[in-house]
XYZ file of C-alpha atoms in Angstrom:
564
model
C -2.645 -15.294 -30.456
C -2.517 -17.532 -27.447
C -3.886 -16.311 -24.131
C -2.692 -18.363 -21.165
C -3.642 -18.208 -17.516
C -1.438 -19.352 -14.686
C -2.079 -19.766 -10.991
C -0.225 -20.593 -7.792
C -0.146 -19.784 -4.122
C 0.224 -16.248 -2.895
C 3.488 -15.328 -1.220
C 3.138 -12.986 1.717
C 5.440 -10.071 1.235
C 5.017 -6.388 0.433
C 5.822 -4.850 -2.915
C 8.307 -2.021 -2.933
C 7.162 1.261 -4.409
C 8.951 3.697 -6.658
C 12.400 4.909 -5.672
C 11.478 8.578 -5.668
C 13.766 10.075 -3.037
C 12.620 13.633 -2.554
C 14.825 16.574 -1.644
C 13.636 19.590 0.282
C 15.106 23.039 0.658
C 17.711 24.759 -1.489
C 20.508 23.334 -3.539
C 21.125 22.638 -7.205
C 22.246 19.775 -9.346
C 25.345 19.472 -11.474
C 25.143 19.010 -15.216
C 24.564 15.318 -16.009
C 27.384 13.311 -17.492
C 27.267 12.906 -21.265
C 27.216 9.122 -20.977
C 23.929 7.304 -20.496
C 24.846 5.690 -17.213
C 27.114 8.359 -15.833
C 29.804 7.761 -13.199
C 31.647 4.547 -12.383
C 28.485 2.473 -12.116
C 27.383 3.611 -15.567
C 30.792 2.847 -17.079
C 30.820 -0.610 -15.508
C 27.349 -1.410 -16.823
C 28.295 -0.149 -20.294
C 31.374 -2.337 -20.376
C 29.317 -5.319 -19.309
C 26.825 -4.546 -22.065
C 29.585 -4.540 -24.674
C 30.780 -7.911 -23.456
C 27.226 -9.230 -23.649
C 26.930 -8.103 -27.260
C 29.324 -10.799 -28.384
C 27.493 -13.485 -26.427
C 24.119 -13.142 -28.124
C 24.921 -14.467 -31.565
C 22.797 -17.547 -30.879
C 19.864 -15.337 -29.716
C 19.312 -13.566 -33.052
C 16.229 -15.377 -34.370
C 13.925 -12.743 -35.843
C 16.345 -9.912 -35.054
C 17.141 -7.123 -37.508
C 20.788 -6.734 -38.479
C 20.480 -2.984 -39.085
C 18.120 -1.925 -36.302
C 18.667 1.565 -34.893
C 17.059 4.937 -34.126
C 14.655 5.769 -36.954
C 14.315 2.144 -38.060
C 10.863 0.571 -38.165
C 11.170 -2.762 -36.389
C 10.064 -5.798 -38.354
C 11.188 -9.251 -37.272
C 13.135 -11.079 -39.962
C 10.829 -14.061 -39.392
C 7.615 -14.537 -37.358
C 8.228 -14.421 -33.607
C 5.935 -14.823 -30.596
C 6.693 -12.902 -27.424
C 5.510 -13.860 -23.939
C 4.081 -10.868 -21.996
C 2.365 -10.471 -18.627
C -0.770 -8.501 -19.443
C -2.614 -6.204 -17.010
C -6.274 -6.468 -18.032
C -8.029 -3.174 -17.289
C -11.820 -3.321 -16.735
C -12.301 -0.047 -18.653
C -10.926 -1.670 -21.811
C -11.092 -5.465 -21.371
C -8.724 -7.558 -23.474
C -9.915 -8.585 -26.920
C -7.912 -10.958 -29.074
C -9.063 -9.337 -32.328
C -7.957 -5.762 -31.517
C -6.515 -3.894 -34.475
C -3.446 -3.242 -32.315
C -2.505 -6.928 -32.409
C -3.452 -7.354 -36.061
C -1.200 -4.511 -37.134
C 1.765 -5.791 -35.119
C 1.410 -9.211 -36.688
C 1.113 -7.752 -40.195
C 3.794 -5.062 -39.992
C 6.184 -6.223 -37.252
C 5.863 -10.006 -37.698
C 5.068 -10.218 -33.963
C 2.370 -12.154 -32.083
C 1.881 -12.579 -28.348
C 1.424 -15.297 -25.778
C -0.217 -13.281 -23.018
C -0.544 -14.221 -19.366
C -3.688 -12.285 -18.564
C -4.084 -10.834 -15.040
C -7.062 -8.675 -13.965
C -6.154 -5.195 -12.739
C -7.722 -5.957 -9.341
C -5.252 -8.814 -8.819
C -2.292 -7.306 -10.654
C 0.181 -6.653 -7.809
C -0.389 -9.957 -6.009
C -0.348 -12.115 -9.128
C 2.723 -10.394 -10.515
C 4.572 -10.979 -7.231
C 3.472 -14.598 -7.129
C 4.501 -15.363 -10.707
C 7.902 -13.707 -10.401
C 8.722 -15.348 -7.077
C 7.597 -18.772 -8.241
C 9.654 -18.511 -11.431
C 6.522 -18.738 -13.580
C 6.431 -15.175 -14.896
C 6.533 -14.587 -18.645
C 9.534 -12.987 -20.326
C 8.246 -9.404 -20.298
C 6.514 -7.663 -17.385
C 5.098 -4.253 -18.357
C 3.309 -1.810 -16.042
C 6.104 -2.122 -13.466
C 7.864 0.705 -11.660
C 11.597 0.518 -11.021
C 11.126 0.302 -7.257
C 8.736 -2.621 -7.672
C 11.394 -4.498 -9.642
C 14.189 -3.934 -7.124
C 13.056 -6.497 -4.578
C 13.509 -9.311 -7.076
C 17.007 -8.312 -8.183
C 18.905 -10.122 -5.429
C 17.053 -13.376 -6.067
C 18.063 -13.344 -9.714
C 14.444 -13.478 -10.902
C 14.797 -10.416 -13.117
C 17.251 -9.553 -15.839
C 19.691 -6.672 -15.240
C 18.439 -4.875 -18.323
C 21.163 -2.235 -18.031
C 23.553 -4.883 -19.393
C 21.783 -4.691 -22.749
C 21.620 -0.969 -23.525
C 23.502 -1.581 -26.778
C 20.331 -3.238 -28.067
C 18.048 -0.379 -26.972
C 19.052 2.556 -29.201
C 15.783 4.504 -28.899
C 15.806 4.229 -25.108
C 19.410 5.389 -24.809
C 18.922 8.158 -27.354
C 16.016 9.639 -25.394
C 17.894 9.356 -22.102
C 20.803 11.309 -23.590
C 18.683 13.830 -25.503
C 16.418 14.632 -22.568
C 19.132 14.749 -19.909
C 17.856 11.767 -17.915
C 21.246 10.239 -17.122
C 21.197 11.434 -13.531
C 17.659 10.124 -13.054
C 18.746 6.777 -14.471
C 21.636 6.573 -12.025
C 19.179 6.950 -9.155
C 17.624 3.583 -9.991
C 20.921 1.681 -10.112
C 21.431 -0.793 -7.284
C 24.579 -1.718 -5.386
C 25.819 -3.775 -8.337
C 25.631 -0.725 -10.611
C 22.758 -2.179 -12.610
C 19.058 -1.439 -12.989
C 16.392 -4.091 -13.465
C 13.587 -2.385 -15.348
C 13.306 0.119 -18.171
C 11.289 3.106 -16.979
C 8.799 4.824 -19.226
C 10.265 8.198 -20.158
C 8.756 11.675 -20.281
C 10.450 14.510 -22.125
C 8.784 16.865 -19.669
C 7.067 16.215 -16.332
C 3.332 15.620 -16.704
C 1.335 16.336 -13.567
C -2.183 14.976 -13.710
C -3.942 15.115 -10.338
C -5.538 17.989 -8.462
C -8.924 19.028 -7.034
C -12.069 19.237 -9.154
C -14.542 21.859 -7.974
C -18.202 22.555 -8.678
C -17.536 25.833 -10.420
C -21.182 26.871 -10.230
C -21.290 26.442 -6.456
C -18.014 28.337 -6.017
C -19.353 31.182 -8.199
C -22.468 31.281 -5.999
C -20.081 32.108 -3.157
C -18.457 34.826 -5.274
C -15.320 32.806 -6.055
C -14.095 32.754 -9.656
C -10.298 32.336 -9.295
C -8.218 29.336 -8.266
C -6.804 29.612 -4.735
C -3.167 30.691 -4.636
C -2.410 28.747 -1.441
C -3.821 25.861 0.540
C -4.832 28.271 3.289
C -6.793 30.319 0.765
C -8.384 27.112 -0.507
C -9.638 26.347 3.002
C -11.116 29.857 3.241
C -12.798 29.394 -0.132
C -14.333 26.107 0.997
C -15.722 27.792 4.105
C -17.367 30.417 1.917
C -18.805 27.763 -0.402
C -20.222 25.833 2.556
C -21.915 28.964 3.854
C -23.333 29.860 0.438
C -24.563 26.309 -0.178
C -25.928 25.001 3.151
C -27.483 21.980 1.405
C -24.004 20.432 1.066
C -23.273 17.633 3.542
C -19.590 18.526 3.331
C -18.033 20.923 0.870
C -15.253 18.403 0.217
C -15.295 14.600 -0.060
C -12.382 12.474 -1.202
C -11.444 9.176 -2.859
C -8.354 7.059 -3.689
C -7.934 5.728 -0.156
C -7.839 2.005 -1.016
C -4.189 1.490 -0.054
C -3.770 4.428 2.305
C -5.593 7.570 3.475
C -6.136 10.149 0.711
C -3.345 8.593 -1.347
C -3.669 10.710 -4.484
C -4.460 13.959 -2.694
C -1.631 13.727 -0.190
C 0.724 12.756 -3.015
C 0.105 15.832 -5.195
C -0.232 18.156 -2.192
C 2.897 17.022 -0.335
C 5.618 18.786 -2.388
C 4.050 22.127 -1.480
C 4.553 21.228 2.178
C 8.152 20.099 1.574
C 7.507 16.393 1.983
C 6.210 13.219 0.322
C 2.992 11.378 1.130
C 0.280 9.161 -0.273
C 1.356 7.444 -3.476
C 4.626 9.358 -3.267
C 5.472 7.999 0.187
C 7.300 4.940 -1.169
C 10.792 6.260 -0.451
C 9.791 6.892 3.197
C 12.746 9.246 3.620
C 13.216 12.910 2.700
C 16.519 14.646 2.016
C 16.831 17.686 4.230
C 19.826 19.800 5.267
C 22.375 17.306 3.953
C 20.915 14.092 5.333
C 17.867 11.878 5.123
C 15.140 12.039 7.756
C 12.194 9.723 8.204
C 9.345 11.356 6.304
C 6.510 10.234 8.590
C 8.146 11.846 11.632
C 9.152 15.129 10.002
C 7.733 18.565 10.770
C 6.772 18.966 7.113
C 4.731 15.763 7.098
C 3.054 16.866 10.327
C 2.074 20.190 8.733
C 0.554 18.376 5.741
C -1.469 16.046 7.957
C -2.498 18.934 10.203
C -3.916 20.822 7.225
C -6.296 18.026 6.268
C -7.088 17.330 9.923
C -8.074 20.978 10.196
C -10.459 20.618 7.263
C -12.208 17.770 9.060
C -12.283 19.673 12.343
C -13.866 22.677 10.595
C -16.559 20.486 9.060
C -15.277 20.975 5.501
C -13.800 17.546 4.682
C -15.969 14.444 4.904
C -14.247 12.216 7.553
C -15.361 9.119 5.623
C -12.898 10.169 2.917
C -10.044 8.209 4.489
C -11.927 4.918 4.189
C -14.718 5.157 1.594
C -14.373 3.543 -1.810
C -14.148 5.563 -4.992
C -17.692 4.893 -6.153
C -19.128 6.182 -2.881
C -17.059 9.361 -3.065
C -18.038 9.952 -6.690
C -21.716 9.404 -5.884
C -21.563 12.002 -3.115
C -19.905 14.525 -5.391
C -22.099 14.003 -8.442
C -25.325 13.900 -6.421
C -24.693 17.366 -5.014
C -23.609 16.365 -1.508
C -20.113 17.863 -2.012
C -18.464 20.546 -4.146
C -14.822 19.378 -4.156
C -13.201 16.019 -4.944
C -9.824 14.704 -6.128
C -9.534 14.447 -9.891
C -7.370 14.115 -12.971
C -7.870 15.005 -16.624
C -9.775 11.758 -17.261
C -11.852 11.463 -14.102
C -13.310 14.926 -14.535
C -14.938 13.635 -17.739
C -16.485 10.808 -15.733
C -17.851 13.282 -13.193
C -19.354 15.416 -15.955
C -20.967 12.421 -17.611
C -22.490 11.259 -14.318
C -23.816 14.734 -13.595
C -25.333 14.916 -17.082
C -26.951 11.500 -16.735
C -28.479 12.589 -13.439
C -30.075 15.561 -15.162
C -27.980 18.191 -13.407
C -27.396 20.435 -16.410
C -26.521 23.507 -14.318
C -23.399 21.940 -12.789
C -20.042 23.002 -14.205
C -16.675 21.538 -13.179
C -13.114 22.823 -13.225
C -9.839 21.248 -12.132
C -7.874 23.840 -10.185
C -4.116 24.288 -10.152
C -2.595 22.659 -7.059
C -2.192 25.493 -4.521
C 1.103 26.565 -3.010
C 1.993 25.608 0.560
C 4.509 26.430 3.299
C 7.393 25.118 1.167
C 6.378 27.150 -1.882
C 4.650 26.349 -5.159
C 6.199 22.991 -5.987
C 5.351 19.844 -7.926
C 6.982 16.474 -8.377
C 9.382 16.723 -11.305
C 9.697 13.002 -11.934
C 9.974 12.075 -15.604
C 9.991 8.316 -15.143
C 6.810 6.320 -15.623
C 5.938 2.688 -15.040
C 7.966 0.656 -17.487
C 9.113 -2.808 -18.459
C 10.997 -5.544 -16.608
C 12.326 -8.804 -18.055
C 12.596 -12.146 -16.324
C 15.957 -13.907 -16.324
C 14.680 -16.574 -18.700
C 14.080 -14.011 -21.460
C 17.814 -13.922 -22.160
C 17.796 -17.659 -22.876
C 15.289 -17.401 -25.696
C 16.610 -17.712 -29.250
C 14.686 -14.557 -30.199
C 16.017 -12.478 -27.279
C 17.651 -9.794 -29.419
C 14.457 -9.437 -31.481
C 12.510 -9.044 -28.231
C 14.807 -6.242 -27.076
C 14.513 -4.517 -30.437
C 10.715 -4.796 -30.431
C 10.344 -3.411 -26.904
C 12.736 -0.589 -27.751
C 10.719 0.252 -30.864
C 7.222 0.022 -29.340
C 7.950 1.727 -26.003
C 10.658 4.234 -26.934
C 10.713 5.079 -30.658
C 8.670 8.033 -31.885
C 6.982 5.756 -34.414
C 6.130 3.028 -31.921
C 4.861 5.500 -29.337
C 2.593 7.188 -31.872
C 1.271 3.805 -33.012
C 0.496 2.681 -29.445
C -1.236 5.964 -28.628
C -3.079 6.935 -31.823
C -3.329 3.711 -33.817
C -3.244 3.498 -37.600
C -3.175 6.636 -39.733
C -6.128 6.702 -42.084
C -8.088 4.270 -39.927
C -8.204 5.493 -36.324
C -6.773 8.966 -36.946
C -5.654 11.398 -39.637
C -2.697 13.764 -39.791
C -2.491 17.062 -41.673
C 0.522 18.615 -43.384
C 1.591 20.325 -40.161
C 1.565 17.008 -38.318
C -1.592 17.695 -36.307
C -3.520 14.510 -35.522
C -7.298 14.160 -35.310
C -9.279 11.088 -34.340
C -11.611 9.476 -36.848
C -15.123 10.833 -36.296
C -16.483 7.458 -35.169
C -13.902 7.086 -32.373
C -13.503 8.784 -29.010
C -10.829 8.884 -26.325
C -10.264 11.497 -23.617
C -13.495 13.225 -24.619
C -12.066 14.348 -27.969
C -15.149 13.106 -29.866
C -17.940 12.995 -27.273
C -20.736 10.639 -28.224
C -18.756 8.724 -30.852
C -19.916 5.080 -31.037
C -16.462 3.520 -30.620
C -13.537 3.927 -28.206
C -9.884 3.876 -29.250
C -8.887 1.594 -26.369
C -11.991 -0.572 -25.883
C -12.650 -1.308 -29.546
C -9.195 -1.075 -31.107
C -6.671 -1.766 -28.317
C -4.706 1.461 -28.674
C -4.149 4.016 -25.885
C -3.543 1.021 -23.599
C -1.346 1.650 -20.554
C 0.281 -1.781 -20.875
C 1.868 -0.857 -24.197
C 2.043 2.908 -23.706
C 3.774 3.405 -20.341
C 4.475 7.128 -20.688
C 1.263 7.949 -22.569
C 3.246 9.598 -25.312
C 6.769 10.194 -24.014
C 7.515 13.252 -26.169
C 5.830 16.468 -25.099
C 4.221 16.744 -28.526
C 2.728 13.270 -28.336
C 1.648 13.625 -24.697
C -0.202 16.847 -25.450
C -1.568 15.688 -28.803
C -4.658 14.192 -27.144
C -5.177 16.762 -24.441
C -8.232 18.978 -24.384
C -7.639 22.715 -24.368
C -8.677 22.945 -20.720
C -6.008 20.370 -19.798
C -3.291 22.172 -21.768
C -4.202 25.411 -20.008
C -4.060 23.650 -16.628
C -0.688 22.090 -17.469
C 0.814 25.400 -18.525
C -0.136 26.851 -15.148
C 1.270 23.806 -13.332
C 4.541 24.233 -15.228
C 4.960 27.580 -13.498
C 5.556 25.692 -10.255
C 9.074 24.761 -9.114
C 10.206 21.147 -9.348
C 11.205 18.867 -6.511
C 14.944 18.189 -6.505
C 16.014 14.566 -5.944
C 18.413 13.666 -3.183
C 21.477 11.437 -3.637
C 21.242 7.697 -4.177
C 20.937 5.155 -1.397
C 22.616 1.855 -2.218
C 22.363 -1.200 0.041
C 24.120 -4.496 -0.284
C 21.934 -7.604 -0.330
C 21.831 -8.124 3.451
C 21.233 -4.449 4.174
C 18.428 -4.337 1.651
C 16.715 -7.290 3.295
C 17.062 -5.617 6.696
C 15.724 -2.308 5.324
C 12.652 -4.016 3.851
C 11.890 -5.668 7.182
C 12.327 -2.420 9.090
C 10.392 -0.069 6.857
C 7.200 -2.128 6.708
C 6.126 -1.608 10.360
C 7.269 2.017 10.160
C 5.111 2.678 7.125
C 2.142 0.782 8.549
C 2.314 2.850 11.729
C 2.603 6.074 9.759
C -0.398 5.281 7.579
C -2.561 4.224 10.511
C -1.709 7.337 12.507
C -2.090 9.598 9.469
C -5.668 8.430 9.061
C -6.314 8.786 12.792
C -4.945 12.343 12.883
C -6.958 13.430 9.847
C -10.338 12.179 11.114
C -9.682 13.398 14.664
C -9.285 10.044 16.390
C -5.909 11.403 17.450
C -5.309 15.047 18.268
C -2.394 16.793 16.531
C -1.216 17.515 20.072
C -0.304 13.810 20.182
C 2.264 14.146 17.389
C 5.195 13.588 19.762
C 3.614 10.303 20.834
C 3.403 9.312 17.159
C 7.124 10.026 16.716
C 7.893 8.049 19.865
C 5.911 5.115 18.478
C 7.999 5.224 15.301
C 11.175 5.336 17.399
C 10.016 2.238 19.279
C 9.730 0.450 15.935
C 13.350 1.109 14.973
C 13.085 4.422 13.116
C 16.488 5.694 14.210
C 18.265 2.502 13.178
C 16.525 2.675 9.808
C 17.543 6.310 9.243
C 21.113 5.602 10.362
C 21.321 2.770 7.862
C 19.929 5.008 5.110
C 22.473 7.756 5.774
C 25.335 5.260 6.032
C 24.557 4.107 2.483
C 24.177 7.456 0.740
C 26.193 7.668 -2.474
C 27.059 11.229 -3.482
C 27.464 12.254 -7.100
């Protein structure tokens, strides 16, 4: 396998985030159309795809003539595919991974990878795409991140080629994702990346608590509401006066409390943190600017109140992850943001420090003023294709391979679990168990090898939905995580609002307008939380947003709403 590295100058523009337009309040959704695309835009894209089918006869090198759902992809002759590769420091790239060896042996596929470190991923990806130097396939890309390049023609309108993606289209139809797919179509009726798909929503993030310190305060049950959680933290602080703050937080590298505000926000009827990308919230039949809404104010006020009461460490909005983790695992705090993987890291650090009395639990996200709600998104980061991919003589084989690896049950299981009889075993009932010498997700603690680090499987680049089917997603989950998920599934799901479709000029104007609005919102959010600004100054915050063109932005959004 060849591993290439490319460089160039950095272009100064912001990446768009996911198009997750969140609805608040009541209202239902109609049954999705039986067709994959749904509606006029879907029909237009399907017709275009059928026309394309006859134009790819000279792009069939390595392609299978009889490829379809249930077919194991194997190129009819050796092919090499050019991928942009996000190199994660937790499992650094190795050319001799079994993952690559098996694909070469069984699928006749090798890779020419453009390797980009995770720390530089967003900037390098933007640079390569804009300069026209990006490889054919760009994994680890959300649909919203791909949208900004559509007008320039840098990316392929992959919706034109659904005929060549039978596993993708089958799962969209089977799981009722047609309406979700329509939400990512642009003004031209097309979409420019294939999202990773989940059969069922999979929440991950919440608060991890020092269970032993909570029990010392007489607390053994998860809080039902955020207000109850604040009362619990007060009791824990009183029972454990050695704590600097009962609660410290992380994930503030790109914005204040990004993860925490993101998973908390639906319960306040809004979006925030990592979920703030849409910047608008659907409420009472129209979109409002999220950062100026009453619901967003209530969310910010809650965390500002925790700081004011001496419960939340004010350094949380600016400290790096390692600092936050050190505070939590050294006994300076009893609460921190977590997910089903990070809690294992906390436990390991506590064990290494000799704190054998500490016990941790990830609580169910509490309910808030809007109810007990979680984000119901079933799209994950996925795959985009550069325009030049369609010019390659093996283009159809590339589409078939991506469809098999990312969307077939067989390909998804391979990417997640590896090779049966080598990295895992399966019993007659279909239950999978890792080989005893291999660990991942804490399934075999203390095993000498890791499934991702040593073998290349369970790699987010090639496993965008971490399983896709509910069975596969939950096949590697610890019992404590399954129990947590089942409780999270009792929450209501956020309902999406209607689509917003801009033409090219409007989209450019919207991008220019929303950047200063978002920057102002993030800066003021941090200031409100740590007490640099009083919540009594909220009206001044809204006025500042108005001075930066908020009303024009919202008017433009509502003028471009597409119902149905």
